Coordinates of C-alpha atoms and ligand atoms in Angstrom, one line a residue:
X1 CA 27.9 -5.6 -49.3
X2 CA 24.0 -5.3 -49.4
X3 CA 24.1 -1.7 -48.2
X4 CA 26.9 -0.8 -50.7
X5 CA 25.1 -2.4 -53.6
X6 CA 21.9 -0.6 -52.7
X7 CA 23.7 2.7 -52.4
X8 CA 25.4 2.2 -55.8
X9 CA 22.1 1.3 -57.5
X10 CA 20.3 4.3 -56.0
X11 CA 23.0 6.8 -56.7
X12 CA 23.6 5.7 -60.3
X13 CA 19.9 5.6 -61.2
X14 CA 21.0 3.5 -64.1
X15 CA 22.0 -0.1 -64.9
X16 CA 25.1 -1.5 -63.2
X17 CA 26.4 -4.7 -64.7
X18 CA 26.7 -7.8 -62.6
X19 CA 30.3 -8.1 -63.7
X20 CA 31.0 -4.5 -62.4
X21 CA 29.5 -5.4 -59.0
X22 CA 31.5 -8.7 -58.9
X23 CA 34.8 -6.9 -59.5
X24 CA 34.0 -4.0 -57.2
X25 CA 33.4 -6.4 -54.2
X26 CA 35.7 -9.2 -55.4
X27 CA 32.9 -11.8 -55.2
X28 CA 31.2 -14.2 -57.6
X29 CA 28.2 -13.6 -59.8
X30 CA 26.2 -16.0 -57.6
X31 CA 27.1 -13.9 -54.5
X32 CA 25.8 -10.7 -56.3
X33 CA 22.7 -12.5 -57.5
X34 CA 22.0 -13.6 -53.9
X35 CA 22.2 -10.0 -52.6
X36 CA 19.9 -8.8 -55.4
X37 CA 17.4 -11.5 -54.5
X38 CA 17.5 -10.5 -50.8
X39 CA 16.8 -6.9 -51.8
X40 CA 13.9 -8.0 -54.0
X41 CA 12.5 -10.0 -51.1
X42 CA 12.7 -6.9 -48.9
X43 CA 10.5 -5.1 -51.5
X44 CA 12.9 -3.3 -53.8
X45 CA 11.9 -3.3 -57.4
X46 CA 15.1 -4.3 -59.1
X47 CA 15.1 -4.8 -62.8
X48 CA 17.6 -7.3 -64.3
X49 CA 18.3 -6.9 -68.1
X50 CA 20.7 -9.2 -70.0
X51 CA 23.8 -7.4 -71.2
X52 CA 22.9 -4.3 -69.1
X53 CA 22.7 -5.4 -65.6
X54 CA 20.7 -4.3 -62.6
X55 CA 18.7 -1.1 -62.1
X56 CA 16.7 0.1 -59.1
X57 CA 13.3 0.9 -60.5
X58 CA 11.2 1.4 -57.5
X59 CA 12.2 2.5 -54.0
X60 CA 9.5 1.2 -51.7
X61 CA 8.7 2.4 -48.2
X62 CA 11.4 0.2 -46.5
X63 CA 12.7 1.0 -43.1
X64 CA 15.8 -1.2 -42.4
X65 CA 19.4 -0.8 -41.4
X66 CA 20.6 -1.1 -45.0
X67 CA 18.1 1.4 -46.3
X68 CA 19.1 3.9 -43.8
X69 CA 22.8 3.3 -44.0
X70 CA 22.8 3.5 -47.8
X71 CA 21.1 7.0 -47.6
X72 CA 22.5 8.9 -44.7
X73 CA 25.5 10.9 -45.8
X74 CA 25.9 13.4 -42.9
X75 CA 29.1 14.2 -41.0
X76 CA 27.8 12.9 -37.7
X77 CA 24.0 12.9 -37.5
X78 CA 23.1 9.2 -38.0
X79 CA 26.8 8.2 -38.1
X80 CA 26.0 5.1 -36.1
X81 CA 22.6 3.5 -36.7
X82 CA 20.7 1.0 -34.5
X83 CA 17.6 -0.3 -36.2
X84 CA 15.0 -2.5 -34.5
X85 CA 11.9 -3.9 -36.0
X86 CA 10.4 -3.8 -32.6
X87 CA 11.5 -2.2 -29.3
X88 CA 10.1 -0.8 -26.1
X89 CA 11.1 2.9 -26.6
X90 CA 13.9 4.2 -28.8
X91 CA 14.6 6.9 -26.1
X92 CA 15.3 4.2 -23.5
X93 CA 17.6 2.4 -26.0
X94 CA 19.4 5.6 -26.8
X95 CA 19.9 6.4 -23.1
X96 CA 21.4 2.9 -22.6
X97 CA 23.7 3.5 -25.6
X98 CA 24.6 6.9 -24.1
X99 CA 25.7 5.1 -20.8
X100 CA 27.7 2.6 -22.8
X101 CA 29.7 5.4 -24.6
X102 CA 28.0 5.5 -28.0
X103 CA 29.1 8.4 -30.2
X104 CA 27.5 11.8 -30.7
X105 CA 24.9 11.5 -33.5
X106 CA 24.1 7.8 -33.0
X107 CA 20.5 7.1 -33.9
X108 CA 18.1 4.4 -32.8
X109 CA 15.2 3.7 -35.2
X110 CA 12.3 1.4 -34.8
X111 CA 9.5 0.2 -37.0
X112 CA 7.3 -0.4 -33.9
X113 CA 7.5 0.6 -30.2
X114 CA 5.7 -1.4 -27.5
X115 CA 6.1 1.3 -24.8
X116 CA 6.5 4.5 -26.8
X117 CA 6.7 7.5 -24.4
X118 CA 5.3 11.0 -24.9
X119 CA 5.7 14.1 -22.9
X120 CA 4.0 14.5 -19.4
X121 CA 4.1 10.8 -18.8
X122 CA 1.7 10.1 -21.7
X123 CA 2.1 7.1 -24.0
X124 CA 2.9 7.5 -27.7
X125 CA 1.0 5.0 -29.9
X126 CA 3.6 3.4 -32.2
X127 CA 2.2 0.8 -34.6
X128 CA 4.4 -1.1 -37.1
X129 CA 4.9 -0.2 -40.8
X130 CA 3.5 3.3 -40.9
X131 CA 5.3 5.9 -39.0
X132 CA 8.8 7.1 -37.9
X133 CA 10.1 6.6 -34.4
X134 CA 13.7 7.6 -33.8
X135 CA 16.0 9.0 -31.2
X136 CA 19.3 10.8 -31.7
X137 CA 22.0 10.7 -29.0
X138 CA 23.9 13.9 -28.5
X139 CA 27.0 14.8 -26.5
X140 CA 27.0 18.6 -26.5
X141 CA 29.9 20.4 -24.9
X142 CA 27.7 23.4 -23.8
X143 CA 26.1 24.2 -20.4
X144 CA 23.0 22.2 -19.4
X145 CA 20.7 25.2 -19.5
X146 CA 21.3 25.5 -23.3
X147 CA 20.0 22.0 -24.0
X148 CA 16.3 22.9 -24.0
X149 CA 16.8 24.9 -27.2
X150 CA 17.7 21.7 -29.0
X151 CA 14.1 20.5 -29.0
X152 CA 13.1 23.6 -30.9
X153 CA 16.0 23.0 -33.3
X154 CA 14.6 19.5 -34.0
X155 CA 11.0 20.8 -34.4
X156 CA 12.3 23.2 -37.1
X157 CA 14.3 20.4 -38.8
X158 CA 11.2 18.1 -39.0
X159 CA 9.0 21.0 -40.3
X160 CA 11.6 21.8 -43.0
X161 CA 12.1 18.1 -44.0
X162 CA 8.3 17.6 -44.3
X163 CA 8.1 20.7 -46.5
X164 CA 11.0 19.6 -48.8
X165 CA 10.0 15.9 -49.1
X166 CA 6.2 16.0 -48.9
X167 CA 5.5 19.4 -50.4
X168 CA 3.2 20.4 -47.6
X169 CA 3.1 23.6 -45.5
X170 CA 4.2 22.4 -42.1
X171 CA 3.8 24.6 -39.0
X172 CA 5.2 24.5 -35.5
X173 CA 3.0 24.8 -32.4
X174 CA 5.3 26.2 -29.7
X175 CA 7.5 24.8 -28.5
X176 CA 7.9 21.6 -30.4
X177 CA 4.9 20.0 -32.0
X178 CA 4.9 19.9 -35.8
X179 CA 1.5 20.4 -37.3
X180 CA -0.3 20.2 -40.7
X181 CA -3.5 22.2 -41.1
X182 CA -3.6 22.8 -37.3
X183 CA -3.3 19.2 -36.3
X184 CA -0.2 17.5 -34.8
X185 CA 1.9 15.1 -36.9
X186 CA 5.0 15.0 -34.8
X187 CA 6.0 15.0 -31.1
X188 CA 9.4 15.4 -29.6
X189 CA 10.6 14.1 -26.3
X190 CA 14.0 15.4 -25.1
X191 CA 15.7 13.8 -22.1
X192 CA 19.0 14.9 -20.5
X193 CA 21.5 13.0 -18.4
X194 CA 23.4 15.4 -16.3
X195 CA 26.5 15.2 -14.1
X196 CA 26.8 18.0 -11.5
X197 CA 27.3 20.8 -13.9
X198 CA 27.8 19.3 -17.3
X199 CA 25.8 17.4 -19.8
X200 CA 26.6 13.6 -20.0
X201 CA 24.3 13.2 -22.9
X202 CA 21.0 14.3 -24.4
X203 CA 18.5 12.2 -26.3
X204 CA 15.9 13.7 -28.6
X205 CA 13.1 11.3 -29.5
X206 CA 10.9 12.0 -32.5
X207 CA 7.6 10.4 -33.5
X208 CA 6.2 11.4 -36.9
X209 CA 2.8 10.2 -38.1
X210 CA 3.7 9.5 -41.7
X211 CA 1.5 6.9 -43.4
X212 CA -1.1 6.3 -40.6
X213 CA -4.4 6.3 -42.4
X214 CA -6.8 5.9 -39.4
X215 CA -6.2 8.0 -36.3
X216 CA -7.1 6.5 -33.0
X217 CA -10.5 8.0 -31.9
X218 CA -9.1 9.6 -28.7
X219 CA -6.6 11.8 -30.7
X220 CA -8.4 12.3 -33.9
X221 CA -9.5 15.9 -33.0
X222 CA -5.9 17.1 -32.5
X223 CA -3.7 14.7 -34.5
X224 CA -3.3 13.7 -38.1
X225 CA -0.7 12.2 -40.4
X226 CA 1.2 13.3 -43.5
X227 CA -0.8 10.8 -45.6
X228 CA -4.1 12.1 -44.3
X229 CA -3.3 15.7 -45.1
X230 CA -1.3 15.2 -48.3
X231 CA -3.1 12.2 -49.7
X232 CA 0.1 10.4 -50.7
X233 CA 2.4 7.9 -49.1
X234 CA 5.9 9.0 -48.1
X235 CA 9.0 6.8 -48.0
X236 CA 9.9 6.9 -44.4
X237 CA 13.6 6.4 -44.8
X238 CA 13.8 9.3 -47.3
X239 CA 12.0 11.6 -44.9
X240 CA 14.2 10.6 -42.0
X241 CA 17.3 11.1 -44.1
X242 CA 16.1 14.7 -44.7
X243 CA 15.3 15.3 -41.0
X244 CA 18.8 14.3 -40.0
X245 CA 20.4 16.4 -42.8
X246 CA 18.4 19.5 -41.6
X247 CA 19.1 18.7 -38.0
X248 CA 22.9 18.5 -38.6
X249 CA 22.9 21.9 -40.3
X250 CA 20.6 23.6 -37.7
X251 CA 22.6 22.1 -34.8
X252 CA 25.7 23.6 -36.3
X253 CA 24.1 27.0 -36.2
X254 CA 22.8 26.5 -32.7
X255 CA 26.3 25.6 -31.5
X256 CA 27.8 28.8 -32.9
X257 CA 25.8 31.3 -30.8
X258 CA 24.3 28.8 -28.3
X259 CA 21.0 30.2 -29.0
X260 CA 18.4 30.3 -31.9
X261 CA 19.4 33.6 -33.3
X262 CA 20.4 32.1 -36.7
X263 CA 17.1 30.2 -36.9
X264 CA 14.7 32.5 -35.0
X265 CA 13.2 34.1 -38.2
X266 CA 12.8 30.7 -39.9
X267 CA 11.3 29.2 -36.7
X268 CA 8.9 32.1 -36.3
X269 CA 7.8 31.9 -39.9
X270 CA 6.6 28.4 -39.1
X271 CA 5.0 29.2 -35.8
X272 CA 1.3 28.7 -36.0
X273 CA 0.7 30.6 -32.7
X274 CA 1.9 33.9 -34.0
X275 CA -0.7 36.7 -33.8
X276 CA -3.1 34.4 -32.0
X277 CA -4.8 34.8 -28.7
X278 CA -3.5 32.1 -26.4
X279 CA -3.9 30.8 -22.9
X280 CA -0.6 30.2 -21.0
X281 CA -1.0 27.3 -18.6
X282 CA 1.6 28.5 -16.1
X283 CA 1.6 26.6 -12.7
X284 CA 2.1 30.0 -11.0
X285 CA -1.2 31.3 -12.6
X286 CA -2.8 31.1 -16.0
X287 CA -3.0 34.1 -18.2
X288 CA -4.0 35.2 -21.7
X289 CA -2.3 37.2 -24.4
X290 CA -1.3 37.4 -28.0
X291 CA 1.7 35.2 -29.1
X292 CA 4.4 37.3 -30.9
X293 CA 7.0 34.6 -31.8
X294 CA 10.1 33.4 -29.9
X295 CA 13.2 35.2 -28.8
X296 CA 16.7 33.9 -29.4
X297 CA 16.4 31.7 -26.2
X298 CA 13.3 30.0 -27.6
X299 CA 11.0 31.6 -25.1
X300 CA 7.6 32.5 -26.4
X301 CA 6.8 36.2 -26.3
X302 CA 3.2 36.9 -25.1
X303 CA 1.7 40.4 -25.3
X304 CA -0.6 40.8 -22.4
X305 CA -3.7 43.1 -22.4
X306 CA -1.7 45.7 -20.3
X307 CA 0.7 46.0 -23.2
X308 CA 3.6 44.2 -21.4
X309 CA 5.5 41.3 -23.0
X310 CA 5.9 38.1 -21.0
X311 CA 8.7 35.7 -21.9
X312 CA 7.4 32.2 -21.5
X313 CA 9.8 29.3 -20.9
X314 CA 8.9 26.0 -22.3
X315 CA 10.0 23.8 -19.4
X316 CA 7.3 25.1 -17.1
X317 CA 4.3 25.9 -19.1
X318 CA 2.2 25.0 -22.1
X319 CA 0.2 27.1 -24.4
X320 CA -3.3 26.5 -25.7
X321 CA -5.2 28.2 -28.5
X322 CA -8.4 29.8 -27.3
X323 CA -10.5 27.7 -29.6
X324 CA -8.8 24.4 -29.8
X325 CA -5.4 22.8 -29.9
X326 CA -3.5 25.5 -31.9
Ligands
BTN1 C1 5.0 14.1 -27.4 O1 4.3 13.8 -26.4 O2 4.6 15.0 -28.1 C2 6.4 13.5 -27.6 C3 6.3 12.2 -28.3 C4 7.6 11.6 -28.6 C5 7.5 10.2 -29.2 C6 8.9 9.7 -29.7 S1 8.7 8.2 -30.7 C7 10.4 8.0 -30.6 C8 10.8 8.3 -29.2 N1 10.7 7.1 -28.4 C9 9.8 7.3 -27.4 O3 9.4 6.5 -26.6 N2 9.3 8.6 -27.5 C10 9.8 9.3 -28.6

């Protein structure tokens, strides 16, 4: 009932009388009053006016099961929600849920991670109350070699959501870091569970630096947060809602062609590497060239000094700017 009342208050934007809520849920006035008090304790600014009822005046930065459930209206992305105030890693939780048969689109969200994981075995700092840490579980019906493109689909979805909700120009550093003013605000870790020749499930874990005001010293040269760049706090649930809405739409396009052809232009328009001299850190041998954007498979096209164009696959290599992170 708490989730439903929250949803009604948010969607109406106006007063809803106590009596109306009582008859909608078939409960007493005291029961409604208790729920309203719980919401107030969680930080919601709810105004109660005699003869008018209740109105949601202020939507604070609350990340909770009810807040997420009352917002997410997609067909499948975020259809099932697991919310933890604290967990080890949402990717590990999602993988366990995948083994247990959880549905396509299930999300695991945490306010804090004790063992947040980054790419290449690195840790992902995940303090409480500031940022977004979530993982979505997917059960694609396509071939395993198509799964790597999903990471790029997620990067684009995060960039689009940040632009819509925070009014900032977000970029993508190939393949999947989202950046603001050349510094990273979002990392994505995709992990796949495969049977011999088909995908059991894929988990895509996303960490977004939202309201972090002080960056840890060791990453302050290359990382930032939405708050640091935009100067304003963002309601995390609202941003996450938008990321999931964008992802559901983009995933639908990816599934149609099983590549990024529908999103390529949009992705390239966000790509901060385009036209820049980059160093490709390929285990088979480093080389330099100018980044020209991605092809439909998500490979980065690099024009080398001899005029040839190399297609660089994300799984094997990473790309560095010549003068820093981007
Ligand atoms: C990177 O190194 O850029 C990827 C970072 C991915 C971090 C997210 S936070 C939510 C999910 N759970 C994890 O343990 N990692 C991912």
